[in-house]
PDB file of C-alpha atoms in Angstrom:
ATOM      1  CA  UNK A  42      86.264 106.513 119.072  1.00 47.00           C
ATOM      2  CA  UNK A  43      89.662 107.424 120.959  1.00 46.00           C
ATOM      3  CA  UNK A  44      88.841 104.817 123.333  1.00 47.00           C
ATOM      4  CA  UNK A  45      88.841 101.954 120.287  1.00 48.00           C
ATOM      5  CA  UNK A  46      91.358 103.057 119.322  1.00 46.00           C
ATOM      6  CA  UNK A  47      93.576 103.151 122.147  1.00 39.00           C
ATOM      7  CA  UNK A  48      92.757 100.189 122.714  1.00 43.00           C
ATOM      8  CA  UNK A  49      94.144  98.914 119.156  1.00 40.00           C
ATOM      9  CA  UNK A  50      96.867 100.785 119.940  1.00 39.00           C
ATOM     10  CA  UNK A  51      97.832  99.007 123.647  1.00 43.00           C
ATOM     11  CA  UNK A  52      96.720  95.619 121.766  1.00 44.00           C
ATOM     12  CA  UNK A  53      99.179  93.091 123.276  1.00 44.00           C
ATOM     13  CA  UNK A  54     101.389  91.668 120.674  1.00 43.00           C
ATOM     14  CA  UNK A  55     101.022  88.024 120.207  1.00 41.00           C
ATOM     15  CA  UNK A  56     105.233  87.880 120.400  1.00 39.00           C
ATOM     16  CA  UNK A  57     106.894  89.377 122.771  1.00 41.00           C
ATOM     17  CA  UNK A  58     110.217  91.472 123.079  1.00 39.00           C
ATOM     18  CA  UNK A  59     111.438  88.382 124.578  1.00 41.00           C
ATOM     19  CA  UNK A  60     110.481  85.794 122.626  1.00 39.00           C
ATOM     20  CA  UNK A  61     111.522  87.579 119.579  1.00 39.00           C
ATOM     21  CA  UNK A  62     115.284  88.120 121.094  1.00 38.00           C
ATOM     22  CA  UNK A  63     115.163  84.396 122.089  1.00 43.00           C
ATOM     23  CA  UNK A  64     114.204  83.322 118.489  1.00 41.00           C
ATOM     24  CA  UNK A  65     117.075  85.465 116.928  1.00 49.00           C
ATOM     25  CA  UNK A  66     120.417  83.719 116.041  1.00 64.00           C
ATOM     26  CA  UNK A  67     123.604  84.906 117.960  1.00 78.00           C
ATOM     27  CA  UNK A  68     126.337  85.865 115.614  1.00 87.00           C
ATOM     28  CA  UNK A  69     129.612  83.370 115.604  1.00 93.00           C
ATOM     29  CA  UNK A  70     132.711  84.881 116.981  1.00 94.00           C
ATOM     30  CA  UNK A  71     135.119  86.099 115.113  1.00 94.00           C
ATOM     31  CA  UNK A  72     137.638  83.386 113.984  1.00 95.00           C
ATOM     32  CA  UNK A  73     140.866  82.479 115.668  1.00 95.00           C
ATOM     33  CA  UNK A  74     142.994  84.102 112.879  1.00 94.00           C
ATOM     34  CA  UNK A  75     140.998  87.428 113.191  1.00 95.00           C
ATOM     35  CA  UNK A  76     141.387  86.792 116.916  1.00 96.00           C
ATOM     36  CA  UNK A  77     144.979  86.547 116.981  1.00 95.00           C
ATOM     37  CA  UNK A  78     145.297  89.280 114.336  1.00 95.00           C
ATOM     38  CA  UNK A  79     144.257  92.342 116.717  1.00 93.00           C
ATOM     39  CA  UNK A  80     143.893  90.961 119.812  1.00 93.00           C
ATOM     40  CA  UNK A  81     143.161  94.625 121.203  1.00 91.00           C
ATOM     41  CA  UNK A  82     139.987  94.456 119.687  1.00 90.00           C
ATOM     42  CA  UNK A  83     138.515  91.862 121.764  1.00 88.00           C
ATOM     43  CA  UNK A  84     139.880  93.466 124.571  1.00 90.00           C
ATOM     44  CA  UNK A  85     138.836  96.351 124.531  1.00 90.00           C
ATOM     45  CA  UNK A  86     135.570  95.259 123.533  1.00 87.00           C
ATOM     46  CA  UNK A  87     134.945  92.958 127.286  1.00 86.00           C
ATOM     47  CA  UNK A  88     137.685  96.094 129.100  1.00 76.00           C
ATOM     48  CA  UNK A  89     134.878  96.138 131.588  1.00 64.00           C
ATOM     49  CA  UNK A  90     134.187  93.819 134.624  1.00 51.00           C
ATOM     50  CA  UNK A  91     131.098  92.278 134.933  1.00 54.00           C
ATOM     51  CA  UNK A  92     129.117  93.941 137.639  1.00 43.00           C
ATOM     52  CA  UNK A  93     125.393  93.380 138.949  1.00 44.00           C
ATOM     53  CA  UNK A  94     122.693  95.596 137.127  1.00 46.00           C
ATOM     54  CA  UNK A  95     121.286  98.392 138.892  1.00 46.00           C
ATOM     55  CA  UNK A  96     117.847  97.923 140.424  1.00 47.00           C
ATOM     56  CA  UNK A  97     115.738 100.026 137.419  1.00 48.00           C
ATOM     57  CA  UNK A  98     117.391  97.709 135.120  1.00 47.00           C
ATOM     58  CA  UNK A  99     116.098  94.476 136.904  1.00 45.00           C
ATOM     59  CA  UNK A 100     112.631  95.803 137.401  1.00 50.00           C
ATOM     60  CA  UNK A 101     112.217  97.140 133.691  1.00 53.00           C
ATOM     61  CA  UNK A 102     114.604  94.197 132.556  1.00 55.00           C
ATOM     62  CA  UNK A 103     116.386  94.263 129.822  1.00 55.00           C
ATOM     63  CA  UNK A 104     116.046  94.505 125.926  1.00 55.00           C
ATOM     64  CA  UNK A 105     118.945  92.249 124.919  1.00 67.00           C
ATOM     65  CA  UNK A 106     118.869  89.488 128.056  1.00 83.00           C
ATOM     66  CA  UNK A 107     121.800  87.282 128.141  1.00 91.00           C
ATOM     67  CA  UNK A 108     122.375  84.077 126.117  1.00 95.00           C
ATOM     68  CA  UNK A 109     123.510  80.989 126.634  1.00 96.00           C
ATOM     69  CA  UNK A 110     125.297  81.058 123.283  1.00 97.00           C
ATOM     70  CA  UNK A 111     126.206  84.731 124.120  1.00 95.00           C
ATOM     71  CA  UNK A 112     128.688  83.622 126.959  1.00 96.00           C
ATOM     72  CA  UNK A 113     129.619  80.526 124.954  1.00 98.00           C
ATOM     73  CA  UNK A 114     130.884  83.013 122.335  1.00 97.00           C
ATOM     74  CA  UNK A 115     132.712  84.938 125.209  1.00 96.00           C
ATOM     75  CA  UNK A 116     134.318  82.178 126.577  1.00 98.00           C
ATOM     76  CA  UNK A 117     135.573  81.053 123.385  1.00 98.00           C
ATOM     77  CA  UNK A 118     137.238  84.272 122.830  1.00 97.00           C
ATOM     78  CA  UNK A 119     138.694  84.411 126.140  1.00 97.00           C
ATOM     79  CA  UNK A 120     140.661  81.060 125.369  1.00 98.00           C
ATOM     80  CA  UNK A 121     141.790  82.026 122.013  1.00 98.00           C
ATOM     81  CA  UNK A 122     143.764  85.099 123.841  1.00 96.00           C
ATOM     82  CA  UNK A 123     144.746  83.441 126.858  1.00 96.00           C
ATOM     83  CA  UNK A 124     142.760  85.850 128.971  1.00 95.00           C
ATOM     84  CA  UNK A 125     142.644  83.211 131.960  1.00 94.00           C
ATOM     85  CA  UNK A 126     141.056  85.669 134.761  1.00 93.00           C
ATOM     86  CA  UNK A 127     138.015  86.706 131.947  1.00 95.00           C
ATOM     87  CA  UNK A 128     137.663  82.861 131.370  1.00 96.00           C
ATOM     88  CA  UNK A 129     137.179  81.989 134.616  1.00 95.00           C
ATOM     89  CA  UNK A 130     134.939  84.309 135.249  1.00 94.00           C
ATOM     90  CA  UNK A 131     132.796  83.512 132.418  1.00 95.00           C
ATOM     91  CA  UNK A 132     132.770  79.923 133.405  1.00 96.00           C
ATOM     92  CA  UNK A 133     131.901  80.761 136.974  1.00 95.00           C
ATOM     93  CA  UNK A 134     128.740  83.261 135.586  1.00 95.00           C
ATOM     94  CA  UNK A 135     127.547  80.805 132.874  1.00 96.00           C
ATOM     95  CA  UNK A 136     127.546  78.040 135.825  1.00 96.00           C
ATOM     96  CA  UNK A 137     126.261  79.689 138.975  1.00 93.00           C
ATOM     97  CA  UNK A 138     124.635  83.273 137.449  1.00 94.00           C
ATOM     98  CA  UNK A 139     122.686  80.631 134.849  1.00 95.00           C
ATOM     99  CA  UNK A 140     121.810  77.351 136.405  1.00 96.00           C
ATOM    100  CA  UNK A 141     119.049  77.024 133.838  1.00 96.00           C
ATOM    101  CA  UNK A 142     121.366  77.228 131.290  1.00 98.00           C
ATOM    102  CA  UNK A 143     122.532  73.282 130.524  1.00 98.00           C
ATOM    103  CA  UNK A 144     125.305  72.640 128.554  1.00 98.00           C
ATOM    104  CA  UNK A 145     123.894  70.166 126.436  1.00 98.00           C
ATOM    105  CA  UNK A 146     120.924  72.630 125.513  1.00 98.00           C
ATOM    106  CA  UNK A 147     123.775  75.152 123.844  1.00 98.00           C
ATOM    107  CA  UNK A 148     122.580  75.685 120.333  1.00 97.00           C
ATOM    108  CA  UNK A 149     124.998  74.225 117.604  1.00 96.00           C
ATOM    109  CA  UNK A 150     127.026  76.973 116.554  1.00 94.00           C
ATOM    110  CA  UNK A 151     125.783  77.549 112.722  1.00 87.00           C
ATOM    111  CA  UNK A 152     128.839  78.442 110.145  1.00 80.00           C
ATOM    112  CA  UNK A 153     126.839  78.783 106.824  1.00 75.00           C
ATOM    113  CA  UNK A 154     128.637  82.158 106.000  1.00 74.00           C
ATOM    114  CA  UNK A 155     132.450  81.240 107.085  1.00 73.00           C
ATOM    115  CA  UNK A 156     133.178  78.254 107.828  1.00 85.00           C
ATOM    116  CA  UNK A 157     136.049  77.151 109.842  1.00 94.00           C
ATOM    117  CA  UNK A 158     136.512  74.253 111.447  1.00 96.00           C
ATOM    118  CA  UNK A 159     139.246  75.833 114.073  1.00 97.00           C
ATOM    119  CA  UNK A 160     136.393  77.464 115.509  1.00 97.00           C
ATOM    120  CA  UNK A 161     134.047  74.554 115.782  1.00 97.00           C
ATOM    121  CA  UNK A 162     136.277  72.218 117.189  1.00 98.00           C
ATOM    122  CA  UNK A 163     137.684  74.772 119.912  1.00 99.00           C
ATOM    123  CA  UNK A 164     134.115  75.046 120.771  1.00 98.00           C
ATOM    124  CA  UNK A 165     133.301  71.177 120.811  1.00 98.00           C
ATOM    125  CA  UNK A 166     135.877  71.099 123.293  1.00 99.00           C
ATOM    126  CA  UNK A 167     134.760  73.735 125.414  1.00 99.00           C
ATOM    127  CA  UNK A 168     131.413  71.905 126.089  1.00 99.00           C
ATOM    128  CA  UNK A 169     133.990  69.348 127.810  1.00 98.00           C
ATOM    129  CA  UNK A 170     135.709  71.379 129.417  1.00 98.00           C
ATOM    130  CA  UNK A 171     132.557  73.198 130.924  1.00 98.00           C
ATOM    131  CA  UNK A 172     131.311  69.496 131.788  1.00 98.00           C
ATOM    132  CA  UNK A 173     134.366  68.777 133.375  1.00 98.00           C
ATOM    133  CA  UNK A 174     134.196  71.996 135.446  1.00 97.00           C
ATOM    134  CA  UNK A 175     130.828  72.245 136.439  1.00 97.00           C
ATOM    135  CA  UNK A 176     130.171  68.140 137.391  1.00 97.00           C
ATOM    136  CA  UNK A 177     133.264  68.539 139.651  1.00 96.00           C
ATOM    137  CA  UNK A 178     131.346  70.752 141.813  1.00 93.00           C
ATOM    138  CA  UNK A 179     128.042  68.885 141.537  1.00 93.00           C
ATOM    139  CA  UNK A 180     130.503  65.738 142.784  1.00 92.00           C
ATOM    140  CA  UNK A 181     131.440  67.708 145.750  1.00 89.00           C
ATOM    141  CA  UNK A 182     127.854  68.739 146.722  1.00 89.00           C
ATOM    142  CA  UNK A 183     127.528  71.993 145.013  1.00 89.00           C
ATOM    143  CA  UNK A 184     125.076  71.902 142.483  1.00 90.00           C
ATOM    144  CA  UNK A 185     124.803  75.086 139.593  1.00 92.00           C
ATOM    145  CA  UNK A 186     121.948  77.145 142.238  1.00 89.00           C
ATOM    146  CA  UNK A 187     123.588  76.372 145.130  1.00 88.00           C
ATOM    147  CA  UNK A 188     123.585  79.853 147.029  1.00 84.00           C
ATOM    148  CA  UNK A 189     126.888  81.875 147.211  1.00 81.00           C
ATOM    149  CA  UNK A 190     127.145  81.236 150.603  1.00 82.00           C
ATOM    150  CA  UNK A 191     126.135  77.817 152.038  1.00 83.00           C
ATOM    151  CA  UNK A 192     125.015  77.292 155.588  1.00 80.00           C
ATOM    152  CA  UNK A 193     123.267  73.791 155.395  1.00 84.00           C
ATOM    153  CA  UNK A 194     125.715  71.628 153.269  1.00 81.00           C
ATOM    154  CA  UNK A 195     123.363  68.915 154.341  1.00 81.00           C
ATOM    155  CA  UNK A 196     120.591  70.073 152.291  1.00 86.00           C
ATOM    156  CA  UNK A 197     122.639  70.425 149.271  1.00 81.00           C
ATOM    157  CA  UNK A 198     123.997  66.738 149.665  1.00 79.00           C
ATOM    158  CA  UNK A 199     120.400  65.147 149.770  1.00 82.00           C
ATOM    159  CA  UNK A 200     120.020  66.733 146.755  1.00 86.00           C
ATOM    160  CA  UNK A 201     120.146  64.580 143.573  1.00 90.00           C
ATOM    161  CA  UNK A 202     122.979  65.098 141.261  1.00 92.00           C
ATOM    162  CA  UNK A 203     122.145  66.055 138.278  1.00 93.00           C
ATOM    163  CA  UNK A 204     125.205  66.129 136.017  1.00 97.00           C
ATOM    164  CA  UNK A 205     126.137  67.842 132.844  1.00 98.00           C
ATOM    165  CA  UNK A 206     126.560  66.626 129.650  1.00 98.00           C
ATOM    166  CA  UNK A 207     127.865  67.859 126.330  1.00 98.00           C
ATOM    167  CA  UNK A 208     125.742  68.831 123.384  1.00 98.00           C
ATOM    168  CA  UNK A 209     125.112  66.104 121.033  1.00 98.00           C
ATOM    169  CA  UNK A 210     126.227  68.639 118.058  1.00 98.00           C
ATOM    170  CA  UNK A 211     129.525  68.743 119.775  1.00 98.00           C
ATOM    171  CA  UNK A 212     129.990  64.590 119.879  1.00 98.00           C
ATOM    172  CA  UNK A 213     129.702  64.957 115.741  1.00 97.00           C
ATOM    173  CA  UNK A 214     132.774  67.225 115.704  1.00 97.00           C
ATOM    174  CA  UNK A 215     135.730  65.309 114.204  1.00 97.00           C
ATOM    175  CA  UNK A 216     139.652  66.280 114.731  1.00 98.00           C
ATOM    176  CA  UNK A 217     141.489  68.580 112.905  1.00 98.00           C
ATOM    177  CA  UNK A 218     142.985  67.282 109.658  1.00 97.00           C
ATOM    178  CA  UNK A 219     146.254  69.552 110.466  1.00 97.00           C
ATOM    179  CA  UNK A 220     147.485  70.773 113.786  1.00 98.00           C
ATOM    180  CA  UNK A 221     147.029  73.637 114.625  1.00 98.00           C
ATOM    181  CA  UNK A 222     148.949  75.909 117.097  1.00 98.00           C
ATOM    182  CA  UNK A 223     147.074  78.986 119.750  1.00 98.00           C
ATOM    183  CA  UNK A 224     150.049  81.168 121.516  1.00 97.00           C
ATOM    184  CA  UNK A 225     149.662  81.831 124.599  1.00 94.00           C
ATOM    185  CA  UNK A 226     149.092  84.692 126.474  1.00 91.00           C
ATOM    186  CA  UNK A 227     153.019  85.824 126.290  1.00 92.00           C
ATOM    187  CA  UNK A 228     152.925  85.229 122.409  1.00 92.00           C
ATOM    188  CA  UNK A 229     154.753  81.658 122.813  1.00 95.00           C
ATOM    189  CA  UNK A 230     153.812  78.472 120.712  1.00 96.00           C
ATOM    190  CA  UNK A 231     153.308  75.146 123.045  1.00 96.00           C
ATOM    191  CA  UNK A 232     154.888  72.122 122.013  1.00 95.00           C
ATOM    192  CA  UNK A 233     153.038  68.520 121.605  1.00 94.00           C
ATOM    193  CA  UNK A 234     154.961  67.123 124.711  1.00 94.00           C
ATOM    194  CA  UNK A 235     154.445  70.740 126.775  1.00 95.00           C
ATOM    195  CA  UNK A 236     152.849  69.332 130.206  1.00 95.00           C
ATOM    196  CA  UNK A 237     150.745  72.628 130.030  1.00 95.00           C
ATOM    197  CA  UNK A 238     149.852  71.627 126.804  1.00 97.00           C
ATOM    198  CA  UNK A 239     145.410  70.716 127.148  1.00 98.00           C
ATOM    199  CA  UNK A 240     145.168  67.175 126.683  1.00 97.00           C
ATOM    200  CA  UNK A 241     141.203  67.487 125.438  1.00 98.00           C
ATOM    201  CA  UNK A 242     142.459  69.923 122.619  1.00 98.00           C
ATOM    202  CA  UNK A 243     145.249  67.841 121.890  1.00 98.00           C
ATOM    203  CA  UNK A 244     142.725  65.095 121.272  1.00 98.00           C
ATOM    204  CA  UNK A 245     141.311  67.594 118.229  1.00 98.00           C
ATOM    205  CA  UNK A 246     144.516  68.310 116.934  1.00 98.00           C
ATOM    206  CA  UNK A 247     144.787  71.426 118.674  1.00 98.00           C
ATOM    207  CA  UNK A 248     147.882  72.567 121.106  1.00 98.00           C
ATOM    208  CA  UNK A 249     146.808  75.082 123.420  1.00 98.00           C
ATOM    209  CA  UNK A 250     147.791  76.122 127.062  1.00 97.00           C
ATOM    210  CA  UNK A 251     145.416  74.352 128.867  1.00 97.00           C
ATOM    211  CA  UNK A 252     143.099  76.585 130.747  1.00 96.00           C
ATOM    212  CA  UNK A 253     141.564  77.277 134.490  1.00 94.00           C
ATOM    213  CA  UNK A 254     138.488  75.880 134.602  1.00 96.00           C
ATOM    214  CA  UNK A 255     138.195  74.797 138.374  1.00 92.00           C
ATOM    215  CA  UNK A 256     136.641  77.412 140.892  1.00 88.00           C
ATOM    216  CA  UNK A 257     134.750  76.590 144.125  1.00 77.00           C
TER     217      UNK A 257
END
């Protein structure tokens, strides 16, 4: 009898942990207003760097895996403050940490509770700039898995290039009826004409320090 029932007991669910973390929706971000309105907050939330789990952690894994939508999210905060090194280093992990993670795959960001359009058109135009970012090295030869270290550049170059592209979600996203201004890191409004000024927000309606989205 303890046997039966043990084995009800260690019955396999038909959904796993996984599965059922996969199948969850990742919050929004906070807006750009609440952003801007205690900027500490976010930092202190991503203080620390992002460093390589330990080995238990990769052989038990992990019960809240990373998202595509999670970094998204990150990345979109990162902008709003002007925290250039954190962006960049989100873009470089989203890229080569997640090659399986295509940009055009990123689920559409779902604003049924508070909707703002700020939001969704800074991240429309984050799928662009990720595009723009990521195909540049996939031009040069260096696809998303290439290895962190490349000894046979040949190999990589009779590989076919498979480029990004944006969301389809993200093509739907219109400009902003008003402008709208992000300070930059220094607390400092850009102008229309700034030449730092992001040309892809601009096209949204949006004048932001444009940020660094090229690594190698």
């Amino acid at each position: 009898m303890l046997v039966g029932c043990f084995k009800i007991f260690c019955k396999p669910a038909s959904t796993s942990i996984k599965s059922r973390w996969r199948q969850t929706r990742i919050a929004l971000p906070p807006t750009v207003s609440d952003i801007l309105a205690d900027p500490s907050r976010v930092r202190t939330r991503y203080a620390r760097s992002r460093v390589s789990p330990s080995l238990f952690s990769r052989l038990l894994g992990s019960a809240h895996p990373d998202t595509s939508s999670a970094s998204f999210y990150r990345l979109y905060e990162f902008l709003v403050l002007g925290w250039n090194i954190k962006f960049r280093d989100e873009l470089e992990y989203f890229c080569r940490s997640h090659p399986d993670w295509a940009i055009s795959s990123i689920p559409e960001p779902v604003d049924d509770v508070n909707p703002d359009p700020v939001r969704g058109a800074i991240l429309a135009v984050l799928t662009q700039l990720m595009c723009d970012a990521f195909n540049r090295r996939i031009e040069y030869g260096l696809p998303r898995d290439a290895p962190p270290i490349v000894t046979d550049f040949d190999e990589l170059a009779a590989r076919p290039k498979v480029f990004e592209e944006t969301p389809e979600w993200a093509k739907r996203v219109k400009p902003l009826d008003e402008r709208f201004y992000i300070p930059n890191r220094d607390g400092k409004l850009l102008n229309w004409n700034d030449e730092d000024v992001s040309e892809e927000f601009k096209a949204m309606n949006i004048i932001v320090q444009a940020p660094h989205i090229h690594f190698i």
